mmCIF file of C-alpha atoms and ligand atoms in Angstrom:
data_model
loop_
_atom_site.group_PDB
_atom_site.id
_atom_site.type_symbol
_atom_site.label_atom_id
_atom_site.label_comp_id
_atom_site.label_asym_id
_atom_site.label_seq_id
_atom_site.Cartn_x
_atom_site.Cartn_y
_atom_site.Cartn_z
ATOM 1 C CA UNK A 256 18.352 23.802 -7.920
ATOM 2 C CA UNK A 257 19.239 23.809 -4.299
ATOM 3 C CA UNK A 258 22.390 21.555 -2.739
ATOM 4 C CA UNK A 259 23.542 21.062 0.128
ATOM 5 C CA UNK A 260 26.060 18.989 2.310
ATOM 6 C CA UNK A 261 25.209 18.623 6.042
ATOM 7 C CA UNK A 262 27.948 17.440 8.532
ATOM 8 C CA UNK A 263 26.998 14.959 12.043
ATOM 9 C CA UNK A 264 28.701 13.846 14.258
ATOM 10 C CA UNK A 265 27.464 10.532 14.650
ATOM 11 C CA UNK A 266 25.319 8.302 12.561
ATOM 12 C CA UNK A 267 23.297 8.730 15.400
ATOM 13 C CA UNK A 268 22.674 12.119 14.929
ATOM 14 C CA UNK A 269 22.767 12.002 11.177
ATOM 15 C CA UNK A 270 19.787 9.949 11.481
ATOM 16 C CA UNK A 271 17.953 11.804 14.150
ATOM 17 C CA UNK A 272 18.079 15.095 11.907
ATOM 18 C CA UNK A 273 16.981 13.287 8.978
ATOM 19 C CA UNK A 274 14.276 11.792 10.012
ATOM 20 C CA UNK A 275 12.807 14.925 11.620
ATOM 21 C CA UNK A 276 13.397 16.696 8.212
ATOM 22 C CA UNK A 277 11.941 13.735 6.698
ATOM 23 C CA UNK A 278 9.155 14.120 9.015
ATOM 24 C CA UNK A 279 8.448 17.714 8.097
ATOM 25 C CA UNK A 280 8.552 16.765 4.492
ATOM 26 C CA UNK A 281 5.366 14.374 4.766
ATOM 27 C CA UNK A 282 3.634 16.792 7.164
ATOM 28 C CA UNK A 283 3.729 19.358 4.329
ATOM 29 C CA UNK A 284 2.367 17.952 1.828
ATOM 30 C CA UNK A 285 -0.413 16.001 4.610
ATOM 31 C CA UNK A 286 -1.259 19.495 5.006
ATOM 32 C CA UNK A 287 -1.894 20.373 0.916
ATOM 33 C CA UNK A 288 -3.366 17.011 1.047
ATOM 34 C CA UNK A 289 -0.709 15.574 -1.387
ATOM 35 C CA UNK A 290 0.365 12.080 -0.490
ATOM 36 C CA UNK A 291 3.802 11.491 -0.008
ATOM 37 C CA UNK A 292 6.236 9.205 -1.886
ATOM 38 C CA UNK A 293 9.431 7.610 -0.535
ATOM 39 C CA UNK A 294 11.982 5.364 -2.434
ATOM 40 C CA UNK A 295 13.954 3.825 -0.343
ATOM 41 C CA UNK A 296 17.746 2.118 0.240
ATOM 42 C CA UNK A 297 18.953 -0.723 1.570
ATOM 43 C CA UNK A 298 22.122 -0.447 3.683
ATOM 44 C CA UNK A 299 23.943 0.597 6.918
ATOM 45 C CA UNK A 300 22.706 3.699 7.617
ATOM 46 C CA UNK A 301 18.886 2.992 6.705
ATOM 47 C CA UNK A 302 18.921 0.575 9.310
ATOM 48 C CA UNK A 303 19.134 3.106 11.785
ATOM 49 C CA UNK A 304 16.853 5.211 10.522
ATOM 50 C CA UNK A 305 14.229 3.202 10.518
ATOM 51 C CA UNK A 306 15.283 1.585 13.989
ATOM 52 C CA UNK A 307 14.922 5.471 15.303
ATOM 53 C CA UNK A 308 11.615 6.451 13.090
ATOM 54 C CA UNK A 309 9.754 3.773 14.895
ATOM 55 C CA UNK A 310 10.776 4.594 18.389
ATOM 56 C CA UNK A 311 10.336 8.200 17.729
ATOM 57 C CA UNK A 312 8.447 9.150 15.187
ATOM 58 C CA UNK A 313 5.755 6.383 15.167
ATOM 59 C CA UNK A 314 2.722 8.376 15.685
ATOM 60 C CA UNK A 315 4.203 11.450 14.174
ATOM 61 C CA UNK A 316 2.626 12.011 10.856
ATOM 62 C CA UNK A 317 -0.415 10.332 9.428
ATOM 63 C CA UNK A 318 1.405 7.258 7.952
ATOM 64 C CA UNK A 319 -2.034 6.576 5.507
ATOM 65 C CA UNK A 320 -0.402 9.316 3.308
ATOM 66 C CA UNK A 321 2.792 7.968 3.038
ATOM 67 C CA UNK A 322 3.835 5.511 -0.071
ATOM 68 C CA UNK A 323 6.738 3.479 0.434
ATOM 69 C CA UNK A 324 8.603 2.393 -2.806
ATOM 70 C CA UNK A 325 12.431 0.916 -2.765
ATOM 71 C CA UNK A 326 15.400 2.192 -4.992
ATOM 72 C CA UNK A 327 16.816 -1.200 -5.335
ATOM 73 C CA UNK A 328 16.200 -4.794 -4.208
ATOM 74 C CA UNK A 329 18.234 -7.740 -4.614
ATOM 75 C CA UNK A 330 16.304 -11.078 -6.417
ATOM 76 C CA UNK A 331 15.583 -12.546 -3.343
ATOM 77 C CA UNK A 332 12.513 -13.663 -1.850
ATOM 78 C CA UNK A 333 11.015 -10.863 0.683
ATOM 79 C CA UNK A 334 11.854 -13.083 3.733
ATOM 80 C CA UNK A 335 15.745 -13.511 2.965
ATOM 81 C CA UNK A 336 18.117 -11.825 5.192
ATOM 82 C CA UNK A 337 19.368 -9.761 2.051
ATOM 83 C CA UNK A 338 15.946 -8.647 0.947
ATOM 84 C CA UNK A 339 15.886 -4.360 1.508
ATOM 85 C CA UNK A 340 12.159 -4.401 2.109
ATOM 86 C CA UNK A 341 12.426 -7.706 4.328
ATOM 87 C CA UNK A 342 15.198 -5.282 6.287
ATOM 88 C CA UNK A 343 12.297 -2.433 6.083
ATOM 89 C CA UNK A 344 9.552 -4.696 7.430
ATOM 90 C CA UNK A 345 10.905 -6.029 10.405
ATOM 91 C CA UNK A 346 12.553 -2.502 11.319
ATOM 92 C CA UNK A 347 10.144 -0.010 10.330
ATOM 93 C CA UNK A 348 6.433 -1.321 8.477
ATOM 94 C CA UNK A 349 5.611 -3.791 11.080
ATOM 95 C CA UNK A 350 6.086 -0.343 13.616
ATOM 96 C CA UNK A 351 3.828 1.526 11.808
ATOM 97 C CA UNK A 352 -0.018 2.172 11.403
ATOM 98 C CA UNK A 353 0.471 2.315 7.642
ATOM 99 C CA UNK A 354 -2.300 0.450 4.943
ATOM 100 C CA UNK A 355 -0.556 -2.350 3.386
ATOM 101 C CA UNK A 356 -1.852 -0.715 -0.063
ATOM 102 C CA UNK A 357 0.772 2.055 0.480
ATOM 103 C CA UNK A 358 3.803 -0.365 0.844
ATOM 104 C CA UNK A 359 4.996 -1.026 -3.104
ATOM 105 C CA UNK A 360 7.755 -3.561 -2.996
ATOM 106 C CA UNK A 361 10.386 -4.867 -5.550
ATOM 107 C CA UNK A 362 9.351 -8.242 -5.599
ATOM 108 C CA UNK A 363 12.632 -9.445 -5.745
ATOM 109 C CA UNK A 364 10.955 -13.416 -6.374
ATOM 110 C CA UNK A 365 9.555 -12.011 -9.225
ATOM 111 C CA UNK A 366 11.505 -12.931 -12.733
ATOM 112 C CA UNK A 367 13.347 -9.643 -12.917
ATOM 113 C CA UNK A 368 12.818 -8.782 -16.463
ATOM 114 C CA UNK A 369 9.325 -9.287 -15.859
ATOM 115 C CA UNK A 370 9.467 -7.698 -12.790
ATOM 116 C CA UNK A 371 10.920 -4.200 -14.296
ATOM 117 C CA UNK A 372 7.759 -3.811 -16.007
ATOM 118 C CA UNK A 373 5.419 -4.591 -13.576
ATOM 119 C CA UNK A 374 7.662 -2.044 -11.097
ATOM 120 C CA UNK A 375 7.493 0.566 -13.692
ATOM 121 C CA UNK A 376 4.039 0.516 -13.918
ATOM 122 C CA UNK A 377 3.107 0.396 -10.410
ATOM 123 C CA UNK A 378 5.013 3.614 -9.462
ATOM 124 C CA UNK A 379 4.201 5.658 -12.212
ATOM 125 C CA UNK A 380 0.262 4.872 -11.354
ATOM 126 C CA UNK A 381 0.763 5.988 -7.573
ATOM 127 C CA UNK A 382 3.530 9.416 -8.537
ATOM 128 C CA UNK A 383 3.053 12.285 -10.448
ATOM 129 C CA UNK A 384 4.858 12.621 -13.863
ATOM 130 C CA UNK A 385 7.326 15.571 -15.126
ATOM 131 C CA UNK A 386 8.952 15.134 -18.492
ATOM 132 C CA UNK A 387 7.374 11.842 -19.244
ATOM 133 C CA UNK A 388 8.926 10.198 -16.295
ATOM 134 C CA UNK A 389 7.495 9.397 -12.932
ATOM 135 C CA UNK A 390 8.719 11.952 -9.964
ATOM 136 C CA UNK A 391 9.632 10.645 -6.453
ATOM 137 C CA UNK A 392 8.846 13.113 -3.543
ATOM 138 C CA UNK A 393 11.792 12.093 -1.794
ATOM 139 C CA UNK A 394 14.600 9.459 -2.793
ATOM 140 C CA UNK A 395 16.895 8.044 -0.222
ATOM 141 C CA UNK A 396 20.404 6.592 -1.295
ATOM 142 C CA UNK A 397 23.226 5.231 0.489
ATOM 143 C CA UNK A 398 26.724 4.878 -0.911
ATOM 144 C CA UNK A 399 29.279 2.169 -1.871
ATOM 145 C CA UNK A 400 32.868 2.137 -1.284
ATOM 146 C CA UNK A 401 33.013 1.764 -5.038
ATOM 147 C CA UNK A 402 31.139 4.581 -5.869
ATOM 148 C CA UNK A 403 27.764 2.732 -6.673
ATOM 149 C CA UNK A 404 24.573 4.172 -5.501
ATOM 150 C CA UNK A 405 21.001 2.190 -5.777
ATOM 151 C CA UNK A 406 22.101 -0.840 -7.386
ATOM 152 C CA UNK A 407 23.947 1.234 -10.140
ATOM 153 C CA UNK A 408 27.299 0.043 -10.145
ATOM 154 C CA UNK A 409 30.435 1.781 -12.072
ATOM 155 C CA UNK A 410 30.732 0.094 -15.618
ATOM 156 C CA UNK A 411 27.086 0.367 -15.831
ATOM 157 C CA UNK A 412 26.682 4.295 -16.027
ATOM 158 C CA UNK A 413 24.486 3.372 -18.798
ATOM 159 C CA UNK A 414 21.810 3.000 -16.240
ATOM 160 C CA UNK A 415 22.113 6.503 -15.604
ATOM 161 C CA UNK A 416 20.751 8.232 -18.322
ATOM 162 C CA UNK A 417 18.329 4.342 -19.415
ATOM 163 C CA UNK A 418 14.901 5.774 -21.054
ATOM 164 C CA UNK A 419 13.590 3.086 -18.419
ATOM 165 C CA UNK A 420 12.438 3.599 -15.072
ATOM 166 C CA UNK A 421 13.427 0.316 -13.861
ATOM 167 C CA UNK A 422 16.272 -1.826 -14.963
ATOM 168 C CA UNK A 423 17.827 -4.941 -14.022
ATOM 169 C CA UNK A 424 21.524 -4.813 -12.672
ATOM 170 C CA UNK A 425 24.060 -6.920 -11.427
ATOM 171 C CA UNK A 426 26.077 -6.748 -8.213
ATOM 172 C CA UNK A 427 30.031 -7.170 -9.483
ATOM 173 C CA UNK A 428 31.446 -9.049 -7.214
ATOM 174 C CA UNK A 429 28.659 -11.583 -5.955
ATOM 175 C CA UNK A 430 26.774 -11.718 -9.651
ATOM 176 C CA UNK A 431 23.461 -11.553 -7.504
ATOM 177 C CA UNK A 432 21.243 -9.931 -9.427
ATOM 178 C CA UNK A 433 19.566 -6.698 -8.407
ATOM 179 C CA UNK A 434 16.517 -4.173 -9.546
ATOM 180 C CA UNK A 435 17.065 -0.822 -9.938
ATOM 181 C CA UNK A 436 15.321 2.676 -10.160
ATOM 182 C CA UNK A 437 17.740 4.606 -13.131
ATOM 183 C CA UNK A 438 19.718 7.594 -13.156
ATOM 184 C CA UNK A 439 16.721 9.036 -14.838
ATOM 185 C CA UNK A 440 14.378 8.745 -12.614
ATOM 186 C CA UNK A 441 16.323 9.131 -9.524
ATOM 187 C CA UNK A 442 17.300 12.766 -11.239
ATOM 188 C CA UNK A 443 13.906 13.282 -11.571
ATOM 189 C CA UNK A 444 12.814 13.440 -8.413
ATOM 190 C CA UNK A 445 11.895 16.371 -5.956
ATOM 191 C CA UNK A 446 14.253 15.748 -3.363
ATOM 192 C CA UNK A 447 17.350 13.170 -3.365
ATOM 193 C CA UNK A 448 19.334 12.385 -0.116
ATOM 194 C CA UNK A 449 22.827 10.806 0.049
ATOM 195 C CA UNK A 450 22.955 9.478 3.657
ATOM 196 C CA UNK A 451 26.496 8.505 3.713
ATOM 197 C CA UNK A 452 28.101 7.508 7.526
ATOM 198 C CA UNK A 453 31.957 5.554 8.403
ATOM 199 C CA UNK A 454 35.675 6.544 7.498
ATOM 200 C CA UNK A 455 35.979 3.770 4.993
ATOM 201 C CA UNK A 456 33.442 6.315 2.984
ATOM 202 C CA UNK A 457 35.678 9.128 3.408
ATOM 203 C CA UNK A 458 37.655 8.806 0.209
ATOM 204 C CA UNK A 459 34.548 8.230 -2.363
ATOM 205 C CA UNK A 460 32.871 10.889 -0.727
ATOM 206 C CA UNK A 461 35.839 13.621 -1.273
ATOM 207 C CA UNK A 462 35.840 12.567 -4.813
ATOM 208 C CA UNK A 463 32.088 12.968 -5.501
ATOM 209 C CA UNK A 464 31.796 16.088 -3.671
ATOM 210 C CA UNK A 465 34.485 17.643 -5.213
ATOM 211 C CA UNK A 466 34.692 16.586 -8.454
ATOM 212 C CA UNK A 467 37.945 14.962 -8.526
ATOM 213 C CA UNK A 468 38.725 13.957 -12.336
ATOM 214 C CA UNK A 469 38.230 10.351 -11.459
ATOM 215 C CA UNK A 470 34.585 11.110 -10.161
ATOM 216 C CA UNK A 471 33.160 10.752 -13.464
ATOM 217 C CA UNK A 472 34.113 6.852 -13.270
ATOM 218 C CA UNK A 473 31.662 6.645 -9.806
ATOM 219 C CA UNK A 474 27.600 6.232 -10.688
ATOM 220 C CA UNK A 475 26.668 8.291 -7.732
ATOM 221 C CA UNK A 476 28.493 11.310 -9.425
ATOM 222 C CA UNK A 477 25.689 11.822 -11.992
ATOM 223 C CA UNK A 478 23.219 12.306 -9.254
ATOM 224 C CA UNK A 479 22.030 15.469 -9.547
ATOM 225 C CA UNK A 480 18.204 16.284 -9.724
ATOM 226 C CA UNK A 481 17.216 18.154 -12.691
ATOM 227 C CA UNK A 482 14.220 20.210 -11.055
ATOM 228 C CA UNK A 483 14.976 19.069 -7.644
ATOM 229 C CA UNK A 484 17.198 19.229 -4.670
ATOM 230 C CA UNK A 485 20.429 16.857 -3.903
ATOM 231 C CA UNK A 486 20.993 17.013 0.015
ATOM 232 C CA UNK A 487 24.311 14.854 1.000
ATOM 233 C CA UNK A 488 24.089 13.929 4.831
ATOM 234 C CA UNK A 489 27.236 12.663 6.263
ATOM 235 C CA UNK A 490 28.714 11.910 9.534
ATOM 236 C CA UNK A 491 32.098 13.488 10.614
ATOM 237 C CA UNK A 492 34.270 10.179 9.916
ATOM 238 C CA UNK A 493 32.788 9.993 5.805
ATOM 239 C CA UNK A 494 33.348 13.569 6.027
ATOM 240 C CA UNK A 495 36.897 13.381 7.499
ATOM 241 C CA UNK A 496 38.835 14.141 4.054
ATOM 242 C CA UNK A 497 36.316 16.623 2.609
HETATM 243 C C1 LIG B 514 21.750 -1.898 -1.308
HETATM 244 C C2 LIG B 514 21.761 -0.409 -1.326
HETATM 245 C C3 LIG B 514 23.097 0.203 -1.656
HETATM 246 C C4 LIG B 514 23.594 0.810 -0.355
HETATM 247 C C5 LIG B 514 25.053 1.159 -0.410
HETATM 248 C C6 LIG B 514 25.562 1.719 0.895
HETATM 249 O O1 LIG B 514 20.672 -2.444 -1.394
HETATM 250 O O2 LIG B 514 22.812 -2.496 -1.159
HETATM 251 O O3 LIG B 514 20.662 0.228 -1.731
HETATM 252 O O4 LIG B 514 23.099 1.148 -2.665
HETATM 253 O O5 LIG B 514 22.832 1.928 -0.031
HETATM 254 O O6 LIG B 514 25.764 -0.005 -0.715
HETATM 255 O O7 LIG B 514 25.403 0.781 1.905
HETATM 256 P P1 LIG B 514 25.876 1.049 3.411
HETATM 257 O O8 LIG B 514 24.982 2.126 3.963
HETATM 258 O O9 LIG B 514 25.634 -0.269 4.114
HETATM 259 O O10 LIG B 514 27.286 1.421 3.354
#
């Protein structure tokens, strides 16, 4: 298993290096003729990914093999400001020359417990399976202040190591309720990034990158891909303390 921590010095350039690695990611397996899976995240830094993949990378790859899946989504109907693929639509879909079959969101209107299962099912028919659980080319995570990553918040490590692929979550301090990939699926993908940017990150970072005995309280600590590769990118400011 391969890790590795990458240092920018701006969000700006965080963002530009990951999406050209991203980029060479989905021309690689375009080339085996593999499509390519992508889970994404809501947040910060996402935002200006997305904002840079469609001004530069727009006509970069053939989109047609790409399939877009999400992490986490909040309930919320796609069109509300706090939807994560409503974020993704208007910054990055409506950009692209990508077939609306290949875009497989959370649909956070749904009821959420039946929405789980109808999630579940939907990735593992367009992914590959290792282990009896459905593998993710590439996941893409963000991280909280308080440690949480996807919409697995601390007190709820349980979602970690769930036997589900989807579970149902709720945000701590707003009780909005969210959907979330699991530990165990997230772990079970090829290739996890943390892309992590701003000082008020600095101190949860230190912790999960070095193991501080208090880590083990933080979900995103238990990230760590059983057959894959973790890659943490992080801009100078959430890397100030490490
Ligand atoms: C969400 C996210 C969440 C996010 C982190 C970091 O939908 O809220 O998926 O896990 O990635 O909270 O967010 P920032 O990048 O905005 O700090």
């Amino acid at each position: 298993m391969e890790n590795s921590v990458k240092i920018f010095k701006t969000p700006f350039e965080l963002a530009e290096k990951f999406a050209e690695d991203m980029i060479k990611m989905i021309k690689s397996s375009s080339e085996r003729k593999e499509p390519f899976s992508i889970a994404l995240s809501g947040g910060s830094t996402p935002e200006l990914l997305f904002t840079l993949i469609s001004n530069h990378f727009s006509s970069a790859v053939a989109w047609k093999n790409v399939h877009l899946f999400w992490g986490d989504e909040r309930c919320v109907p796609p069109d509300s400001p706090e939807s994560n693929y409503g974020m993704t639509k208007r910054l990055l879909i409506d950009k692209l020359e990508i077939p609306v079959c290949n875009i497989h969101r959370i649909m956070g209107e749904n009821d959420p417990a039946d929405e789980i299962e109808r999630y579940s099912g939907e990735i593992s028919a367009f992914t590959q399976n290792r282990k009896g659980f459905p593998v993710f080319d590439l996941v893409i995570l963000g991280l909280g202040t308080d440690g949480h990553t996807a919409s697995i918040f601390p007190g709820n490590t349980d979602l970690i190591t769930s036997g589900k692929t989807c579970e149902i979550a709720v945000h701590p301090a707003s009780n909005q309720k969210r959907i979330t990939i699991t530990g165990t699926i997230i772990n079970n993908a090829d290739r996890v990034v943390f892309l992590v940017t701003g000082k008020n990150k600095a101190t949860i970072v230190k912790k999960i990158i070095e193991k501080s005995k208090t880590a083990s309280e933080f979900p995103a600590y238990y990230i760590l891909p059983s057959d894959g590769t973790l890659s943490w990118y992080i801009d100078k400011e959430a890397a100030s303390l490490l």
